[in-house]
Short mmCIF file of C-alpha atoms and ligand atoms in Angstrom, two decimals:
data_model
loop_
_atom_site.label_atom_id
_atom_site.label_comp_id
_atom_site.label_asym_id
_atom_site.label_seq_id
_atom_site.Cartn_x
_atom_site.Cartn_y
_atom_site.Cartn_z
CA UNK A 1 -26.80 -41.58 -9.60
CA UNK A 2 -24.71 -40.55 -12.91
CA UNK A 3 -27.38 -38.08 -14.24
CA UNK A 4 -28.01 -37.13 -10.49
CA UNK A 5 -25.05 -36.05 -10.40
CA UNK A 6 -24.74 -34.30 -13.51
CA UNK A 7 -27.69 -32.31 -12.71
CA UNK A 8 -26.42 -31.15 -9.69
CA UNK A 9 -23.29 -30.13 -12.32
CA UNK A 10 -25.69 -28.18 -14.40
CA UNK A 11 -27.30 -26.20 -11.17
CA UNK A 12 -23.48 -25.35 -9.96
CA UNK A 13 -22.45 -24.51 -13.54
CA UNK A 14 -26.05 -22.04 -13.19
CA UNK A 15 -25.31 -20.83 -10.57
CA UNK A 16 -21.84 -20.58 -11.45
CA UNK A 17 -22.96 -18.08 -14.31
CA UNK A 18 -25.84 -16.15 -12.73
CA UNK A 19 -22.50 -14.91 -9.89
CA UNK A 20 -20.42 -13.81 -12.74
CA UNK A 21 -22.98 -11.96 -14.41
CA UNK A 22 -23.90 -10.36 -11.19
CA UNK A 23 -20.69 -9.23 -10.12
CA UNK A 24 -20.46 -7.74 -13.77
CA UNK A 25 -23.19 -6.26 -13.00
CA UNK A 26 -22.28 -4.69 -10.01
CA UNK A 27 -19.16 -3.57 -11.30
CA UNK A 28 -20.97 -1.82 -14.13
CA UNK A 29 -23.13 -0.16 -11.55
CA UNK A 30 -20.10 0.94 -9.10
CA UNK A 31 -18.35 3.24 -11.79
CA UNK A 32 -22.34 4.83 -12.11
CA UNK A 33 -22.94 5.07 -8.23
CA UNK A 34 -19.48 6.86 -7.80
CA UNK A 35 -20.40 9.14 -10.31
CA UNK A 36 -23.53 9.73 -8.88
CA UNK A 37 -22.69 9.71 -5.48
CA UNK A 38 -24.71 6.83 -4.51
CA UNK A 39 -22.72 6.05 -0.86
CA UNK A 40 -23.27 6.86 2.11
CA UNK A 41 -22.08 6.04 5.26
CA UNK A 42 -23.36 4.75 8.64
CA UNK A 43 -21.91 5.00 12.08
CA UNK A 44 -21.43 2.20 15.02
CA UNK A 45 -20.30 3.15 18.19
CA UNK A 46 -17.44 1.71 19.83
CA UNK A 47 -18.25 1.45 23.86
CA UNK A 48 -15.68 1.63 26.91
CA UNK A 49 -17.03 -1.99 28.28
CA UNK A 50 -17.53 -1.38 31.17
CA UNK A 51 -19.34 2.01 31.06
CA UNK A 52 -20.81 1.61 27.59
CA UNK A 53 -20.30 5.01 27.17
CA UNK A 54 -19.36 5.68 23.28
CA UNK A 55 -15.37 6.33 22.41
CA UNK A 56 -15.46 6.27 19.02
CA UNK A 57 -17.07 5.46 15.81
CA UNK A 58 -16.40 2.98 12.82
CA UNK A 59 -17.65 4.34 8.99
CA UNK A 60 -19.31 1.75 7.39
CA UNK A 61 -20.16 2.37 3.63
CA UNK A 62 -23.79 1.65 2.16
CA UNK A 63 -24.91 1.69 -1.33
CA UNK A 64 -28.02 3.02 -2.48
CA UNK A 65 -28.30 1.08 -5.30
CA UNK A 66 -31.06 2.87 -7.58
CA UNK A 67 -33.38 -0.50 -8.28
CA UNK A 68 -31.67 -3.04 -5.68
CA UNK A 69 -32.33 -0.54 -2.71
CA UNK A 70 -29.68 -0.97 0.06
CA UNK A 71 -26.72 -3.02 -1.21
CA UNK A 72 -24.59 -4.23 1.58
CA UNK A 73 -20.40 -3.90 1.83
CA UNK A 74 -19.96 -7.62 1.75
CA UNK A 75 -21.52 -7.79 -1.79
CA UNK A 76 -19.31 -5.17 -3.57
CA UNK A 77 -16.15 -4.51 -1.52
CA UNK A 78 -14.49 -7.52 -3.12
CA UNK A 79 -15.39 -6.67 -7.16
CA UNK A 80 -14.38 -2.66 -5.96
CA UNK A 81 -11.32 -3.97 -4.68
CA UNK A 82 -10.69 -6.02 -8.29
CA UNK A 83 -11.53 -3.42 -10.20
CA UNK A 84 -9.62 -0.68 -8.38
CA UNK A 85 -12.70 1.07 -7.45
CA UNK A 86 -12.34 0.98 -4.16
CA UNK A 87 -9.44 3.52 -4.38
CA UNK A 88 -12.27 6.50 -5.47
CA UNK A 89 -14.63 5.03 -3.21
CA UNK A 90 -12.56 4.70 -0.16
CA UNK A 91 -11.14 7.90 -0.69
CA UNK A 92 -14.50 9.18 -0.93
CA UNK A 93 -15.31 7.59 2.50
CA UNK A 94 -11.94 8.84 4.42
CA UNK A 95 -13.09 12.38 3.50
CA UNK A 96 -16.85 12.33 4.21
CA UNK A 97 -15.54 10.31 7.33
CA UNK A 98 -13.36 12.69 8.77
CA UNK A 99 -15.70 15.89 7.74
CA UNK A 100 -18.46 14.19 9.96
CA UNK A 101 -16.62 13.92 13.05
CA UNK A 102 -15.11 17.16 12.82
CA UNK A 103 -19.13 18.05 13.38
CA UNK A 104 -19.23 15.67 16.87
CA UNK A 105 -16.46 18.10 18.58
CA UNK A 106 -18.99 20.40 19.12
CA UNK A 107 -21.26 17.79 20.52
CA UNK A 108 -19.00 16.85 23.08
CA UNK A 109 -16.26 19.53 23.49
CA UNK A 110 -14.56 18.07 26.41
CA UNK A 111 -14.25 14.19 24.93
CA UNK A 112 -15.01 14.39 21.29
CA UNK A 113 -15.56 10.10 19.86
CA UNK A 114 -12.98 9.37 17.19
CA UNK A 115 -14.12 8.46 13.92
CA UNK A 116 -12.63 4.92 12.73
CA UNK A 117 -12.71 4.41 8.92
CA UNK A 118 -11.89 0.95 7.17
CA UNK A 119 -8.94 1.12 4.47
CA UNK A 120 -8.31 -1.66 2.14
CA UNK A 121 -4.84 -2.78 0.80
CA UNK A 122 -5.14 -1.65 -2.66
CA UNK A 123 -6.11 1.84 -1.22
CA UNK A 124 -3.34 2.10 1.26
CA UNK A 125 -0.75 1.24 -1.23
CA UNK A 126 -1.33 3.91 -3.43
CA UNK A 127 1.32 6.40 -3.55
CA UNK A 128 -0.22 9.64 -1.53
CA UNK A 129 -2.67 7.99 1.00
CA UNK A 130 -0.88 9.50 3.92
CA UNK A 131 -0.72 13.18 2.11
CA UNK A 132 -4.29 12.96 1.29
CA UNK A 133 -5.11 11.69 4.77
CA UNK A 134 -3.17 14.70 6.21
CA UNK A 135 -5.20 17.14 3.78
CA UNK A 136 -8.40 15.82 5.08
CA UNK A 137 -8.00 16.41 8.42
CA UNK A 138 -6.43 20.01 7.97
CA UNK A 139 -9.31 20.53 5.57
CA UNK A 140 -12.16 19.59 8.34
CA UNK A 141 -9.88 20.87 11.48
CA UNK A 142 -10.21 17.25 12.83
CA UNK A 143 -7.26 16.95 15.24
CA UNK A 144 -5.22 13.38 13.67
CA UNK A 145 -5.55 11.36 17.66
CA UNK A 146 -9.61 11.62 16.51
CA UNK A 147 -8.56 9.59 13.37
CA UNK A 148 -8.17 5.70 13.61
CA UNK A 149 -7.42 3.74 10.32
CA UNK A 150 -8.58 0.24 10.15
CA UNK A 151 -6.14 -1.88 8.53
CA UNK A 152 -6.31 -5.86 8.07
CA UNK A 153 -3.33 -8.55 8.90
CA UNK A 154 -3.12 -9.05 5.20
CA UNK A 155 -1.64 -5.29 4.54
CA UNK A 156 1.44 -6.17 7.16
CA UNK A 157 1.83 -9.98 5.82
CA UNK A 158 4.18 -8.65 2.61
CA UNK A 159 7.23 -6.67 5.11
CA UNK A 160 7.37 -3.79 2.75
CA UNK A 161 8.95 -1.04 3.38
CA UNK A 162 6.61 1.28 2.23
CA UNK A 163 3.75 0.15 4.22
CA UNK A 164 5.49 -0.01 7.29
CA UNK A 165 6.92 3.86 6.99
CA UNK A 166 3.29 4.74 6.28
CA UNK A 167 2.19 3.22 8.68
CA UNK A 168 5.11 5.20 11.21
CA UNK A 169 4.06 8.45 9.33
CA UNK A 170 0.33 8.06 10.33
CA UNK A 171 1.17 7.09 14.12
CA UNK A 172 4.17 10.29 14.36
CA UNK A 173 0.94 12.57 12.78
CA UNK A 174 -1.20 11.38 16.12
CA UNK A 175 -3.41 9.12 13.73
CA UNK A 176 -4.39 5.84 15.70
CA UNK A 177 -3.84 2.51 13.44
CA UNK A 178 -6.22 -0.37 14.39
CA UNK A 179 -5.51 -4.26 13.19
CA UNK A 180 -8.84 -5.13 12.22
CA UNK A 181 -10.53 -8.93 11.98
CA UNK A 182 -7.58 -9.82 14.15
CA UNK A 183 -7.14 -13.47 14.30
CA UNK A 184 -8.68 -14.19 11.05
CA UNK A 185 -6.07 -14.22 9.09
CA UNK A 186 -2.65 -14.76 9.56
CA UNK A 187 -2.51 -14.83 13.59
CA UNK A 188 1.33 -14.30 13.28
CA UNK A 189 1.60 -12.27 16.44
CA UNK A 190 5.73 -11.66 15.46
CA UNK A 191 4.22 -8.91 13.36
CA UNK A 192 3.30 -6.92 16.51
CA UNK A 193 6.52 -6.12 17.45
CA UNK A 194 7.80 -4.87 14.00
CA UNK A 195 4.86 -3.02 13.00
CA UNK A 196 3.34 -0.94 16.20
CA UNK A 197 -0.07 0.00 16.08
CA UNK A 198 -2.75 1.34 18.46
CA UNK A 199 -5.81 -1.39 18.85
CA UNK A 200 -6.25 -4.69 17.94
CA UNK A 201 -9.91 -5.76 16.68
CA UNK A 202 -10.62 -8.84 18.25
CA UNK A 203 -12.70 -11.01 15.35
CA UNK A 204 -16.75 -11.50 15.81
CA UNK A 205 -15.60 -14.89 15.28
CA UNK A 206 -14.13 -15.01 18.29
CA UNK A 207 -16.17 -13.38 20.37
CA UNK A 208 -18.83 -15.62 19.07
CA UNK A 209 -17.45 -18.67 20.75
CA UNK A 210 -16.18 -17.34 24.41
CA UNK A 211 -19.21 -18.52 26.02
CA UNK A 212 -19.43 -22.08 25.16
CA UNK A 213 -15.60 -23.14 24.68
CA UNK A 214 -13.18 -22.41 27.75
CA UNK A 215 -10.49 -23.34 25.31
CA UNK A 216 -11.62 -20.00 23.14
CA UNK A 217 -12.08 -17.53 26.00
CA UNK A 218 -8.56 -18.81 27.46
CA UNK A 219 -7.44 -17.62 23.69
CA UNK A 220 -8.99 -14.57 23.53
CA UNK A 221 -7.51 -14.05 27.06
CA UNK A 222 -4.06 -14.67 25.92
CA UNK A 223 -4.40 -11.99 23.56
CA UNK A 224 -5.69 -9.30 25.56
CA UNK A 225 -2.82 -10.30 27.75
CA UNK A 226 -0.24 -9.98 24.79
CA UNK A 227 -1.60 -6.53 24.22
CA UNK A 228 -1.68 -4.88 27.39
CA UNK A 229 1.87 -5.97 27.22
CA UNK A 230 2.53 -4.37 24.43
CA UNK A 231 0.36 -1.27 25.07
CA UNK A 232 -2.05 -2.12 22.54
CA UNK A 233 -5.91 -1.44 22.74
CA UNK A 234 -8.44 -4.54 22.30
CA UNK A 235 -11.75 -3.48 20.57
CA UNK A 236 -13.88 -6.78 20.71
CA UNK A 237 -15.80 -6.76 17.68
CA UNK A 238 -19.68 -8.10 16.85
CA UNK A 239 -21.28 -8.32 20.71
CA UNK A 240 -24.73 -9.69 21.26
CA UNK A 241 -25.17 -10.59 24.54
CA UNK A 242 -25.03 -9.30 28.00
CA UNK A 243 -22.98 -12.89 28.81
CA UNK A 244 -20.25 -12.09 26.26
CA UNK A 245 -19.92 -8.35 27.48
CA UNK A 246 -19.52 -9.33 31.02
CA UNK A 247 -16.60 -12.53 29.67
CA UNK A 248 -14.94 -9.52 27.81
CA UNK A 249 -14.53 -7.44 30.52
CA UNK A 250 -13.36 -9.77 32.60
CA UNK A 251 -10.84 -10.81 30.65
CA UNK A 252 -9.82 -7.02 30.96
CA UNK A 253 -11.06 -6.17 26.91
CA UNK A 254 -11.24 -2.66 27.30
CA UNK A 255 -13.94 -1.63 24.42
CA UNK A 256 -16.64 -2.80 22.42
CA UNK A 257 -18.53 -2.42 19.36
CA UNK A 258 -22.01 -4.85 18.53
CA UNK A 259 -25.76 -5.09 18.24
CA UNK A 260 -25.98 -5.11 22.39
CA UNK A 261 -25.05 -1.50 22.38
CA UNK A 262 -25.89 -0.42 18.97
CA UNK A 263 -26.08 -0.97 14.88
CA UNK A 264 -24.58 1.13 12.38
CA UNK A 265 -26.99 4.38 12.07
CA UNK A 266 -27.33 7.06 9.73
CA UNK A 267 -25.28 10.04 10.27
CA UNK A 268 -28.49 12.26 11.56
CA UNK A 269 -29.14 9.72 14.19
CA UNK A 270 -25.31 9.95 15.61
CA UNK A 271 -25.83 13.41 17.09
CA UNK A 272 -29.26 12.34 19.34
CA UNK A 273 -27.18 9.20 20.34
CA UNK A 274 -23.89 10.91 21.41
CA UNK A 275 -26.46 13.72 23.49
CA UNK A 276 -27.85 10.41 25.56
CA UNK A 277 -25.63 7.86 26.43
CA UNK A 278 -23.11 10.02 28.66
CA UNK A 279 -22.74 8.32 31.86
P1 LIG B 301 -15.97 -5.04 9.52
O1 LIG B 301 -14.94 -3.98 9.35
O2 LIG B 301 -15.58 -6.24 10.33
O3 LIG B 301 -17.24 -4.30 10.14
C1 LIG B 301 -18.08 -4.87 11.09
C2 LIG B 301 -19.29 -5.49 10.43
O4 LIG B 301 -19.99 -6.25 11.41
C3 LIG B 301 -20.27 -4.48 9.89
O5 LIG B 301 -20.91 -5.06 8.77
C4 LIG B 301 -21.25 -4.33 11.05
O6 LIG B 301 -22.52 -3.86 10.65
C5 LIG B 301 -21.31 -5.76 11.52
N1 LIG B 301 -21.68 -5.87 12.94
C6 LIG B 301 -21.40 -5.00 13.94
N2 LIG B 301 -21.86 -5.45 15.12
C7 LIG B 301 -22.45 -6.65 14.87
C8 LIG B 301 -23.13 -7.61 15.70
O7 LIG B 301 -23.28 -7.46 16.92
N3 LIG B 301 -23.61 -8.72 15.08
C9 LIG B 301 -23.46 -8.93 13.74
N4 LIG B 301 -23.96 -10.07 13.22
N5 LIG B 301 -22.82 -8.04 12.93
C10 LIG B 301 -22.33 -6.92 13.49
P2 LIG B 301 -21.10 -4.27 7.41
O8 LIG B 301 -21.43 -2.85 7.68
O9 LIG B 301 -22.02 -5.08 6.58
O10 LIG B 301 -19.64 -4.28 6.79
C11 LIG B 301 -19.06 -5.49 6.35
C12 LIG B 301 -17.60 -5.31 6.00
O11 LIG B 301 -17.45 -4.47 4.85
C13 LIG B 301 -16.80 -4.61 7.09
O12 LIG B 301 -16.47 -5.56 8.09
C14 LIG B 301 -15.60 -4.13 6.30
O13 LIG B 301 -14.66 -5.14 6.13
C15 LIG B 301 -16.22 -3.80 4.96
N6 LIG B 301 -16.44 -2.34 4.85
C16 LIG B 301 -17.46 -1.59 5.31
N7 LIG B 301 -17.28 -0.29 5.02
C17 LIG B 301 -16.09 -0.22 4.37
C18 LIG B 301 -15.33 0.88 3.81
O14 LIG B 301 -15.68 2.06 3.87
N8 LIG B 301 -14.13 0.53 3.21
C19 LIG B 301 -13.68 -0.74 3.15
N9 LIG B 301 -12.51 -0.99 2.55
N10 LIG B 301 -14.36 -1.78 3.67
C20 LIG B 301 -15.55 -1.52 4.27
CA1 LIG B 302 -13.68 -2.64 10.38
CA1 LIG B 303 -13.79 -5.88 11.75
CA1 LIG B 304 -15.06 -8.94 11.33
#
């Protein structure tokens, strides 16, 4: 049982290694794939529930990684985020972003979707992110209300000062702020009322478990409940079935983003899919 066990040791202590070296790796590779602008970014439509008619459209980033093909977020985000890499590379995203959907106005002049683009903590907290939010959209004539900014629990948890007045400044410039993962993290609803935002994200994790535990969708109906109170917009995040669309809406969830309606596509397939799915 001894040696068992130390073998099983040796394999963590392997395996242990081989992650380290790969996330040098990776972190080698980011500062090259900046520099060779090796992103690019796919688009997943966020649906009115009970239309499905797209409002809206979250960035998600995509690495081209020369000999590893398509890298996903979940494998570098974190080592960009330790490194500080994700400040060039978000801010790379927020203006690529925000240039694309100044191109969908024309698609739909009447009700243009609004582009939603992920921001991590390190990236907020650096000292111009609002100016150089502000400059982007003056730059691509994007009016701000077609901007939402996707911000995690984790960014409100510290009470700082700065954050919060950023936050303000975005919201009195028209841009939307969105709570993403909600109810992963700290699910300290007090936060709510200090900090005002726009739309909650309602976790896949969540939505995930409606169907099968009465205790979950009385939960997730508490907090749609909480934010109609407070005049805040539920997204429900990561929807695969026609079941879990039809508990959503009844729980009065107003939107939706998941497989059931669509995945993340490539920018050149946003402008056939916002032509066909008007009501
Ligand atoms: P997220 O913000 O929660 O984004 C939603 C993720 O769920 C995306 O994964 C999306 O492809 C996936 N998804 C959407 N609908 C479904 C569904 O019905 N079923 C399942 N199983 N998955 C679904 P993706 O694109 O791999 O992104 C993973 C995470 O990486 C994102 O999670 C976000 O936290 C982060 N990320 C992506 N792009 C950026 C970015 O530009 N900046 C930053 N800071 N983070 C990003
Ligand atoms: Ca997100
Ligand atoms: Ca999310
Ligand atoms: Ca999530």
């Amino acid at each position: 049982a001894k040696s068992a066990g130390k073998g099983r040791w040796r394999r963590y202590e392997a395996s242990l290694h081989n992650q380290v070296i790969k996330r040098m790796q990776i972190r080698t590779d980011l500062d090259q794939a900046i520099a060779d602008g090796a992103f690019l970014l796919n688009y997943q439509p966020i649906v009115d529930l009970g239309t499905g008619v797209t409002r809206g459209l979250e960035a998600l980033v995509r690495w081209h990684h020369p000999t590893r093909g398509m890298i996903p977020p979940l494998e570098f985000i974190e080592v960009a985020e330790e490194s500080g890499l994700i400040v060039p590379l978000g801010t790379w995203v927020m203006r690529n972003a925000i240039a694309t959907a100044a191109t969908w106005m024309a698609l739909r002049p009447e009700d243009p979707p609004y582009v939603s683009v992920n921001v991590s903590v390190r990236q907020f907290r650096t000292p111009d992110f609002v100016e150089r939010v502000l400059a982007d959209l003056a730059e691509a004539g994007l009016p701000p209300r077609l901007l939402t900014v996707e911000i995690t629990e984790s960014l409100l948890l510290g009470d700082d000062e700065k954050v919060h007045a950023d936050i303000g400044r975005l919201r009195q410039a028209g841009i939307r702020v969105s709570i993403d993962d909600f109810g992963t993290g700290y699910s300290s609803l007090s936060y709510l009322h200090r900090v005002p935002v726009d739309t909650l994200k309602l976790d896949k994790s969540f939505v995930d478990t409606i169907s099968t535990s009465a205790r979950q969708l009385d939960l997730v109906r508490g907090i749609i409940r909480l934010a109609q109170t407070l005049e805040i917009a539920v997204v429900a995040e990561g929807i695969e079935t026609a079941t879990d669309r039809a508990l959503l809406i009844d729980a009065r969830c107003g939107f939706g983003q998941g497989y059931l309606f669509a995945r993340p596509m490539p920018r050149d397939e946003v402008d056939a899919w916002l032509s066909t799915d008007l009501p």
